[in-house]
Amino acid sequence: GSRIASCSYDGTFSIWDADSGKLVLGPIRAHNGRGVNRIVYSRDGMRIATAGHDDRAAVWDANTGVQLRKMVGHKLLVQCVAFSEDGTRLVSGSWDKTVRIWDVASGECIGEPLTGHTNWVRAVCFSPDDKRIFSSSDDCTIRIWDAETRVLIIDPLRMDDWVACIALSPDGKHLVSGSRSRKIAMWDVETGAAIPTPFKDHNRIVWGVAFSPDGRKIASASADRTIALWDA
């Protein structure tokens, strides 16, 4: 909780002191200076992963900014990345409609890509126990995969428009999602059932959702220039 990582379409990322707001590291040029779509910390805070317009994901030393691994295999730009809880794997989603799992130590792709989405993959994450992978797409679905067997665990969850963002509750039981239709939805991860909620719609696309660490609050960010806080 002491640092914030930010990435930019200018092809760089930076690390900031969360208390003072001062720049700690960077700007660091990444992905051949092309846009950086997503940046995430590993759970132990020692590494950073980025997703880039150069069709690659990359892993960096969080303290020095040195690139440790470059993940090559996607056919189009990489939109999103997420570390497994134990930090040994990275999952990525791409405009090539696939999800890939990578070995962080070697940078190699583990097995074949996960296929089934019919449009760009917007967001990915691991479950807290690292047994499941979640992905959302412009095909209006959220898919839940078994991280080992790579098969879908339940039928895809469906929203009425692009699913631009997802977030898993800390206990791994609930998923929240935001869409281009301005809506926020909550799901039971075990059954795939939509949970009725009193979320109010944003006025434009919902680009980001997040749970608080204690799981009691949800934040949503929208192109309507607002951030909303909700009781989870």
PDB file of C-alpha atoms in Angstrom:
ATOM      1  CA  GLY A   1       0.000   0.000   0.000  1.00  0.00           C
ATOM      2  CA  SER A   2       2.963   2.376  -0.075  1.00  0.00           C
ATOM      3  CA  ARG A   3       3.297   2.794  -3.849  1.00  0.00           C
ATOM      4  CA  ILE A   4       1.103   3.377  -6.875  1.00  0.00           C
ATOM      5  CA  ALA A   5       1.948   2.234 -10.384  1.00  0.00           C
ATOM      6  CA  SER A   6       0.500   4.077 -13.382  1.00  0.00           C
ATOM      7  CA  CYS A   7       0.695   3.369 -17.095  1.00  0.00           C
ATOM      8  CA  SER A   8      -0.004   5.555 -20.088  1.00  0.00           C
ATOM      9  CA  TYR A   9      -0.751   5.580 -23.791  1.00  0.00           C
ATOM     10  CA  ASP A  10       2.497   7.551 -24.165  1.00  0.00           C
ATOM     11  CA  GLY A  11       4.297   4.188 -23.853  1.00  0.00           C
ATOM     12  CA  THR A  12       5.641   4.624 -20.330  1.00  0.00           C
ATOM     13  CA  PHE A  13       4.890   3.613 -16.760  1.00  0.00           C
ATOM     14  CA  SER A  14       5.778   5.277 -13.473  1.00  0.00           C
ATOM     15  CA  ILE A  15       5.921   4.441  -9.778  1.00  0.00           C
ATOM     16  CA  TRP A  16       4.751   6.966  -7.188  1.00  0.00           C
ATOM     17  CA  ASP A  17       4.943   7.305  -3.412  1.00  0.00           C
ATOM     18  CA  ALA A  18       1.358   6.866  -2.216  1.00  0.00           C
ATOM     19  CA  ASP A  19       1.772   9.216   0.767  1.00  0.00           C
ATOM     20  CA  SER A  20       3.635  12.131  -0.795  1.00  0.00           C
ATOM     21  CA  GLY A  21       2.586  11.691  -4.428  1.00  0.00           C
ATOM     22  CA  LYS A  22       6.216  12.084  -5.474  1.00  0.00           C
ATOM     23  CA  LEU A  23       7.676  10.172  -8.391  1.00  0.00           C
ATOM     24  CA  VAL A  24       9.787   7.236  -7.190  1.00  0.00           C
ATOM     25  CA  LEU A  25      10.689   5.609 -10.495  1.00  0.00           C
ATOM     26  CA  GLY A  26      10.287   6.527 -14.135  1.00  0.00           C
ATOM     27  CA  PRO A  27       8.784   7.384 -16.464  1.00  0.00           C
ATOM     28  CA  ILE A  28      10.076   4.085 -17.858  1.00  0.00           C
ATOM     29  CA  ARG A  29       9.720   3.410 -21.577  1.00  0.00           C
ATOM     30  CA  ALA A  30       7.868   0.155 -22.198  1.00  0.00           C
ATOM     31  CA  HIS A  31       6.496  -1.868 -25.103  1.00  0.00           C
ATOM     32  CA  ASN A  32       8.649  -0.078 -27.678  1.00  0.00           C
ATOM     33  CA  GLY A  33       7.128   3.229 -26.670  1.00  0.00           C
ATOM     34  CA  ARG A  34       3.666   2.174 -27.752  1.00  0.00           C
ATOM     35  CA  GLY A  35       0.644   2.428 -25.477  1.00  0.00           C
ATOM     36  CA  VAL A  36       0.611   0.586 -22.150  1.00  0.00           C
ATOM     37  CA  ASN A  37      -2.924  -0.641 -21.464  1.00  0.00           C
ATOM     38  CA  ARG A  38      -2.698  -2.150 -17.985  1.00  0.00           C
ATOM     39  CA  ILE A  39      -0.288  -2.325 -15.061  1.00  0.00           C
ATOM     40  CA  VAL A  40      -0.499  -4.560 -11.986  1.00  0.00           C
ATOM     41  CA  TYR A  41       1.633  -5.437  -8.972  1.00  0.00           C
ATOM     42  CA  SER A  42       2.366  -8.988  -7.873  1.00  0.00           C
ATOM     43  CA  ARG A  43       1.013  -9.807  -4.424  1.00  0.00           C
ATOM     44  CA  ASP A  44       4.454  -9.480  -2.797  1.00  0.00           C
ATOM     45  CA  GLY A  45       5.051  -6.102  -4.461  1.00  0.00           C
ATOM     46  CA  MET A  46       8.342  -7.215  -6.000  1.00  0.00           C
ATOM     47  CA  ARG A  47       7.241  -7.350  -9.622  1.00  0.00           C
ATOM     48  CA  ILE A  48       5.055  -5.404 -12.018  1.00  0.00           C
ATOM     49  CA  ALA A  49       3.327  -6.690 -15.139  1.00  0.00           C
ATOM     50  CA  THR A  50       2.228  -4.562 -18.076  1.00  0.00           C
ATOM     51  CA  ALA A  51       0.067  -5.108 -21.162  1.00  0.00           C
ATOM     52  CA  GLY A  52       1.029  -3.306 -24.335  1.00  0.00           C
ATOM     53  CA  HIS A  53       0.100  -2.209 -27.824  1.00  0.00           C
ATOM     54  CA  ASP A  54       3.104  -4.159 -29.126  1.00  0.00           C
ATOM     55  CA  ASP A  55       1.078  -7.406 -28.730  1.00  0.00           C
ATOM     56  CA  ARG A  56       3.073  -8.426 -25.658  1.00  0.00           C
ATOM     57  CA  ALA A  57       2.908  -8.648 -21.904  1.00  0.00           C
ATOM     58  CA  ALA A  58       5.999  -7.909 -19.813  1.00  0.00           C
ATOM     59  CA  VAL A  59       7.205  -8.385 -16.238  1.00  0.00           C
ATOM     60  CA  TRP A  60       9.430  -5.818 -14.500  1.00  0.00           C
ATOM     61  CA  ASP A  61      11.398  -5.508 -11.277  1.00  0.00           C
ATOM     62  CA  ALA A  62       9.212  -3.177  -9.209  1.00  0.00           C
ATOM     63  CA  ASN A  63      12.164  -1.598  -7.414  1.00  0.00           C
ATOM     64  CA  THR A  64      14.513  -0.949 -10.344  1.00  0.00           C
ATOM     65  CA  GLY A  65      12.194  -0.852 -13.372  1.00  0.00           C
ATOM     66  CA  VAL A  66      14.338  -3.416 -15.185  1.00  0.00           C
ATOM     67  CA  GLN A  67      12.424  -5.670 -17.558  1.00  0.00           C
ATOM     68  CA  LEU A  68      12.651  -9.296 -16.410  1.00  0.00           C
ATOM     69  CA  ARG A  69      10.473 -11.126 -18.935  1.00  0.00           C
ATOM     70  CA  LYS A  70       8.744 -10.448 -22.233  1.00  0.00           C
ATOM     71  CA  MET A  71       5.744 -12.641 -23.062  1.00  0.00           C
ATOM     72  CA  VAL A  72       5.454 -13.145 -26.830  1.00  0.00           C
ATOM     73  CA  GLY A  73       2.562 -14.988 -28.473  1.00  0.00           C
ATOM     74  CA  HIS A  74      -0.544 -12.830 -28.800  1.00  0.00           C
ATOM     75  CA  LYS A  75      -1.426 -11.789 -32.352  1.00  0.00           C
ATOM     76  CA  LEU A  76      -2.895  -8.384 -31.486  1.00  0.00           C
ATOM     77  CA  LEU A  77      -2.467  -5.851 -28.673  1.00  0.00           C
ATOM     78  CA  VAL A  78      -2.608  -7.127 -25.098  1.00  0.00           C
ATOM     79  CA  GLN A  79      -5.410  -5.374 -23.233  1.00  0.00           C
ATOM     80  CA  CYS A  80      -5.095  -6.809 -19.714  1.00  0.00           C
ATOM     81  CA  VAL A  81      -2.863  -8.798 -17.365  1.00  0.00           C
ATOM     82  CA  ALA A  82      -3.138 -10.236 -13.849  1.00  0.00           C
ATOM     83  CA  PHE A  83      -0.788 -12.160 -11.557  1.00  0.00           C
ATOM     84  CA  SER A  84      -1.797 -15.352  -9.817  1.00  0.00           C
ATOM     85  CA  GLU A  85      -1.946 -14.979  -6.055  1.00  0.00           C
ATOM     86  CA  ASP A  86       1.274 -16.969  -5.619  1.00  0.00           C
ATOM     87  CA  GLY A  87       3.004 -14.862  -8.278  1.00  0.00           C
ATOM     88  CA  THR A  88       4.177 -17.803 -10.388  1.00  0.00           C
ATOM     89  CA  ARG A  89       1.783 -17.258 -13.302  1.00  0.00           C
ATOM     90  CA  LEU A  90       0.480 -14.361 -15.326  1.00  0.00           C
ATOM     91  CA  VAL A  91      -2.778 -14.326 -17.275  1.00  0.00           C
ATOM     92  CA  SER A  92      -3.312 -12.007 -20.226  1.00  0.00           C
ATOM     93  CA  GLY A  93      -6.197 -11.067 -22.505  1.00  0.00           C
ATOM     94  CA  SER A  94      -5.908  -9.667 -26.004  1.00  0.00           C
ATOM     95  CA  TRP A  95      -7.721  -8.179 -28.940  1.00  0.00           C
ATOM     96  CA  ASP A  96      -6.931 -11.485 -30.663  1.00  0.00           C
ATOM     97  CA  LYS A  97      -9.877 -12.863 -28.579  1.00  0.00           C
ATOM     98  CA  THR A  98      -7.698 -15.251 -26.567  1.00  0.00           C
ATOM     99  CA  VAL A  99      -6.570 -15.614 -22.979  1.00  0.00           C
ATOM    100  CA  ARG A 100      -3.058 -16.891 -22.314  1.00  0.00           C
ATOM    101  CA  ILE A 101      -1.369 -18.196 -19.162  1.00  0.00           C
ATOM    102  CA  TRP A 102       2.352 -17.554 -18.736  1.00  0.00           C
ATOM    103  CA  ASP A 103       5.096 -18.905 -16.500  1.00  0.00           C
ATOM    104  CA  VAL A 104       6.538 -15.819 -14.808  1.00  0.00           C
ATOM    105  CA  ALA A 105       9.940 -17.414 -14.198  1.00  0.00           C
ATOM    106  CA  SER A 106      10.557 -18.379 -17.832  1.00  0.00           C
ATOM    107  CA  GLY A 107       8.250 -16.045 -19.726  1.00  0.00           C
ATOM    108  CA  GLU A 108       6.913 -19.028 -21.673  1.00  0.00           C
ATOM    109  CA  CYS A 109       3.253 -19.605 -22.481  1.00  0.00           C
ATOM    110  CA  ILE A 110       1.773 -22.513 -20.513  1.00  0.00           C
ATOM    111  CA  GLY A 111      -0.195 -24.714 -22.885  1.00  0.00           C
ATOM    112  CA  GLU A 112      -2.505 -23.523 -25.629  1.00  0.00           C
ATOM    113  CA  PRO A 113      -4.457 -20.244 -25.476  1.00  0.00           C
ATOM    114  CA  LEU A 114      -7.919 -20.279 -23.919  1.00  0.00           C
ATOM    115  CA  THR A 115     -10.361 -19.754 -26.779  1.00  0.00           C
ATOM    116  CA  GLY A 116     -14.084 -19.145 -26.948  1.00  0.00           C
ATOM    117  CA  HIS A 117     -14.507 -15.406 -26.729  1.00  0.00           C
ATOM    118  CA  THR A 118     -15.706 -13.960 -30.034  1.00  0.00           C
ATOM    119  CA  ASN A 119     -14.470 -10.416 -29.499  1.00  0.00           C
ATOM    120  CA  TRP A 120     -11.712  -8.499 -27.686  1.00  0.00           C
ATOM    121  CA  VAL A 121     -10.848  -9.642 -24.162  1.00  0.00           C
ATOM    122  CA  ARG A 122     -11.058  -6.617 -21.850  1.00  0.00           C
ATOM    123  CA  ALA A 123     -10.242  -7.922 -18.351  1.00  0.00           C
ATOM    124  CA  VAL A 124      -8.792 -10.981 -16.620  1.00  0.00           C
ATOM    125  CA  CYS A 125      -8.123 -12.144 -13.052  1.00  0.00           C
ATOM    126  CA  PHE A 126      -7.307 -15.222 -10.966  1.00  0.00           C
ATOM    127  CA  SER A 127      -9.403 -16.483  -8.068  1.00  0.00           C
ATOM    128  CA  PRO A 128      -7.799 -16.149  -4.602  1.00  0.00           C
ATOM    129  CA  ASP A 129      -6.943 -19.873  -4.604  1.00  0.00           C
ATOM    130  CA  ASP A 130      -5.504 -19.639  -8.165  1.00  0.00           C
ATOM    131  CA  LYS A 131      -7.796 -22.452  -9.331  1.00  0.00           C
ATOM    132  CA  ARG A 132      -9.970 -20.321 -11.591  1.00  0.00           C
ATOM    133  CA  ILE A 133      -9.440 -17.646 -14.213  1.00  0.00           C
ATOM    134  CA  PHE A 134     -12.048 -15.031 -15.080  1.00  0.00           C
ATOM    135  CA  SER A 135     -12.188 -13.147 -18.369  1.00  0.00           C
ATOM    136  CA  SER A 136     -14.568 -10.555 -19.798  1.00  0.00           C
ATOM    137  CA  SER A 137     -15.022  -9.501 -23.385  1.00  0.00           C
ATOM    138  CA  ASP A 138     -16.661  -7.214 -25.899  1.00  0.00           C
ATOM    139  CA  ASP A 139     -18.719 -10.298 -26.820  1.00  0.00           C
ATOM    140  CA  CYS A 140     -20.889  -9.367 -23.781  1.00  0.00           C
ATOM    141  CA  THR A 141     -19.790 -12.396 -21.736  1.00  0.00           C
ATOM    142  CA  ILE A 142     -17.738 -13.273 -18.681  1.00  0.00           C
ATOM    143  CA  ARG A 143     -16.100 -16.679 -18.757  1.00  0.00           C
ATOM    144  CA  ILE A 144     -14.889 -18.713 -15.779  1.00  0.00           C
ATOM    145  CA  TRP A 145     -12.143 -21.203 -16.595  1.00  0.00           C
ATOM    146  CA  ASP A 146     -10.505 -23.996 -14.642  1.00  0.00           C
ATOM    147  CA  ALA A 147      -6.890 -22.829 -14.485  1.00  0.00           C
ATOM    148  CA  GLU A 148      -5.515 -26.377 -14.764  1.00  0.00           C
ATOM    149  CA  THR A 149      -7.857 -28.151 -17.192  1.00  0.00           C
ATOM    150  CA  ARG A 150      -8.624 -24.919 -19.173  1.00  0.00           C
ATOM    151  CA  VAL A 151     -12.283 -25.814 -19.600  1.00  0.00           C
ATOM    152  CA  LEU A 152     -15.234 -23.589 -18.792  1.00  0.00           C
ATOM    153  CA  ILE A 153     -16.587 -24.331 -15.334  1.00  0.00           C
ATOM    154  CA  ILE A 154     -20.071 -22.943 -16.014  1.00  0.00           C
ATOM    155  CA  ASP A 155     -21.863 -21.391 -18.970  1.00  0.00           C
ATOM    156  CA  PRO A 156     -20.691 -17.857 -19.799  1.00  0.00           C
ATOM    157  CA  LEU A 157     -22.261 -15.056 -17.773  1.00  0.00           C
ATOM    158  CA  ARG A 158     -24.005 -12.534 -20.013  1.00  0.00           C
ATOM    159  CA  MET A 159     -24.463  -8.774 -19.886  1.00  0.00           C
ATOM    160  CA  ASP A 160     -26.283  -6.634 -22.449  1.00  0.00           C
ATOM    161  CA  ASP A 161     -23.160  -4.973 -23.903  1.00  0.00           C
ATOM    162  CA  TRP A 162     -19.344  -5.050 -23.790  1.00  0.00           C
ATOM    163  CA  VAL A 163     -18.104  -6.196 -20.386  1.00  0.00           C
ATOM    164  CA  ALA A 164     -15.400  -3.588 -19.910  1.00  0.00           C
ATOM    165  CA  CYS A 165     -14.243  -4.521 -16.395  1.00  0.00           C
ATOM    166  CA  ILE A 166     -14.517  -7.165 -13.690  1.00  0.00           C
ATOM    167  CA  ALA A 167     -13.389  -7.524 -10.078  1.00  0.00           C
ATOM    168  CA  LEU A 168     -13.496 -10.493  -7.729  1.00  0.00           C
ATOM    169  CA  SER A 169     -14.352 -10.101  -4.052  1.00  0.00           C
ATOM    170  CA  PRO A 170     -11.488 -10.899  -1.629  1.00  0.00           C
ATOM    171  CA  ASP A 171     -13.220 -14.106  -0.526  1.00  0.00           C
ATOM    172  CA  GLY A 172     -13.640 -15.169  -4.142  1.00  0.00           C
ATOM    173  CA  LYS A 173     -17.398 -15.662  -3.856  1.00  0.00           C
ATOM    174  CA  HIS A 174     -18.720 -12.692  -5.813  1.00  0.00           C
ATOM    175  CA  LEU A 175     -17.800 -11.052  -9.090  1.00  0.00           C
ATOM    176  CA  VAL A 176     -18.731  -7.499 -10.013  1.00  0.00           C
ATOM    177  CA  SER A 177     -18.714  -6.286 -13.625  1.00  0.00           C
ATOM    178  CA  GLY A 178     -19.227  -3.057 -15.548  1.00  0.00           C
ATOM    179  CA  SER A 179     -20.409  -2.647 -19.110  1.00  0.00           C
ATOM    180  CA  ARG A 180     -20.677  -0.235 -22.013  1.00  0.00           C
ATOM    181  CA  SER A 181     -24.418  -0.067 -21.319  1.00  0.00           C
ATOM    182  CA  ARG A 182     -23.499   1.876 -18.128  1.00  0.00           C
ATOM    183  CA  LYS A 183     -24.612  -0.966 -15.873  1.00  0.00           C
ATOM    184  CA  ILE A 184     -22.909  -2.632 -12.898  1.00  0.00           C
ATOM    185  CA  ALA A 185     -23.774  -6.249 -12.098  1.00  0.00           C
ATOM    186  CA  MET A 186     -22.893  -8.726  -9.349  1.00  0.00           C
ATOM    187  CA  TRP A 187     -22.613 -12.476  -9.787  1.00  0.00           C
ATOM    188  CA  ASP A 188     -22.431 -15.596  -7.638  1.00  0.00           C
ATOM    189  CA  VAL A 189     -19.181 -17.233  -8.755  1.00  0.00           C
ATOM    190  CA  GLU A 190     -20.241 -20.779  -7.858  1.00  0.00           C
ATOM    191  CA  THR A 191     -23.587 -20.797  -9.662  1.00  0.00           C
ATOM    192  CA  GLY A 192     -23.156 -18.002 -12.200  1.00  0.00           C
ATOM    193  CA  ALA A 193     -26.431 -16.488 -11.037  1.00  0.00           C
ATOM    194  CA  ALA A 194     -26.899 -12.727 -11.240  1.00  0.00           C
ATOM    195  CA  ILE A 195     -27.408 -11.257  -7.768  1.00  0.00           C
ATOM    196  CA  PRO A 196     -30.135  -8.564  -7.636  1.00  0.00           C
ATOM    197  CA  THR A 197     -28.588  -5.290  -6.426  1.00  0.00           C
ATOM    198  CA  PRO A 198     -29.637  -1.638  -6.154  1.00  0.00           C
ATOM    199  CA  PHE A 199     -26.677  -0.382  -8.204  1.00  0.00           C
ATOM    200  CA  LYS A 200     -27.575   2.770 -10.093  1.00  0.00           C
ATOM    201  CA  ASP A 201     -26.406   3.070 -13.689  1.00  0.00           C
ATOM    202  CA  HIS A 202     -23.618   5.445 -14.588  1.00  0.00           C
ATOM    203  CA  ASN A 203     -24.312   7.872 -17.411  1.00  0.00           C
ATOM    204  CA  ARG A 204     -21.639   6.403 -19.684  1.00  0.00           C
ATOM    205  CA  ILE A 205     -19.526   3.234 -20.006  1.00  0.00           C
ATOM    206  CA  VAL A 206     -18.174   1.769 -16.751  1.00  0.00           C
ATOM    207  CA  TRP A 207     -14.423   1.409 -17.284  1.00  0.00           C
ATOM    208  CA  GLY A 208     -13.325   0.137 -13.870  1.00  0.00           C
ATOM    209  CA  VAL A 209     -14.604  -1.689 -10.789  1.00  0.00           C
ATOM    210  CA  ALA A 210     -12.776  -2.715  -7.607  1.00  0.00           C
ATOM    211  CA  PHE A 211     -13.490  -4.232  -4.208  1.00  0.00           C
ATOM    212  CA  SER A 212     -11.981  -2.753  -1.059  1.00  0.00           C
ATOM    213  CA  PRO A 213      -9.508  -5.121   0.668  1.00  0.00           C
ATOM    214  CA  ASP A 214     -12.091  -6.015   3.337  1.00  0.00           C
ATOM    215  CA  GLY A 215     -14.706  -6.734   0.682  1.00  0.00           C
ATOM    216  CA  ARG A 216     -17.238  -4.325   2.167  1.00  0.00           C
ATOM    217  CA  LYS A 217     -17.129  -1.627  -0.495  1.00  0.00           C
ATOM    218  CA  ILE A 218     -17.117  -1.508  -4.288  1.00  0.00           C
ATOM    219  CA  ALA A 219     -15.796   1.381  -6.361  1.00  0.00           C
ATOM    220  CA  SER A 220     -16.815   2.029  -9.955  1.00  0.00           C
ATOM    221  CA  ALA A 221     -15.235   4.452 -12.439  1.00  0.00           C
ATOM    222  CA  SER A 222     -16.994   5.720 -15.535  1.00  0.00           C
ATOM    223  CA  ALA A 223     -16.548   7.774 -18.684  1.00  0.00           C
ATOM    224  CA  ASP A 224     -19.195  10.057 -17.149  1.00  0.00           C
ATOM    225  CA  ARG A 225     -16.249  11.466 -15.138  1.00  0.00           C
ATOM    226  CA  THR A 226     -17.424  10.097 -11.805  1.00  0.00           C
ATOM    227  CA  ILE A 227     -16.259   7.487  -9.303  1.00  0.00           C
ATOM    228  CA  ALA A 228     -18.980   5.901  -7.207  1.00  0.00           C
ATOM    229  CA  LEU A 229     -18.646   4.008  -3.917  1.00  0.00           C
ATOM    230  CA  TRP A 230     -21.138   1.294  -3.063  1.00  0.00           C
ATOM    231  CA  ASP A 231     -21.919  -0.903  -0.081  1.00  0.00           C
ATOM    232  CA  ALA A 232     -20.981  -4.375  -1.281  1.00  0.00           C
TER     233      ALA A 232
END
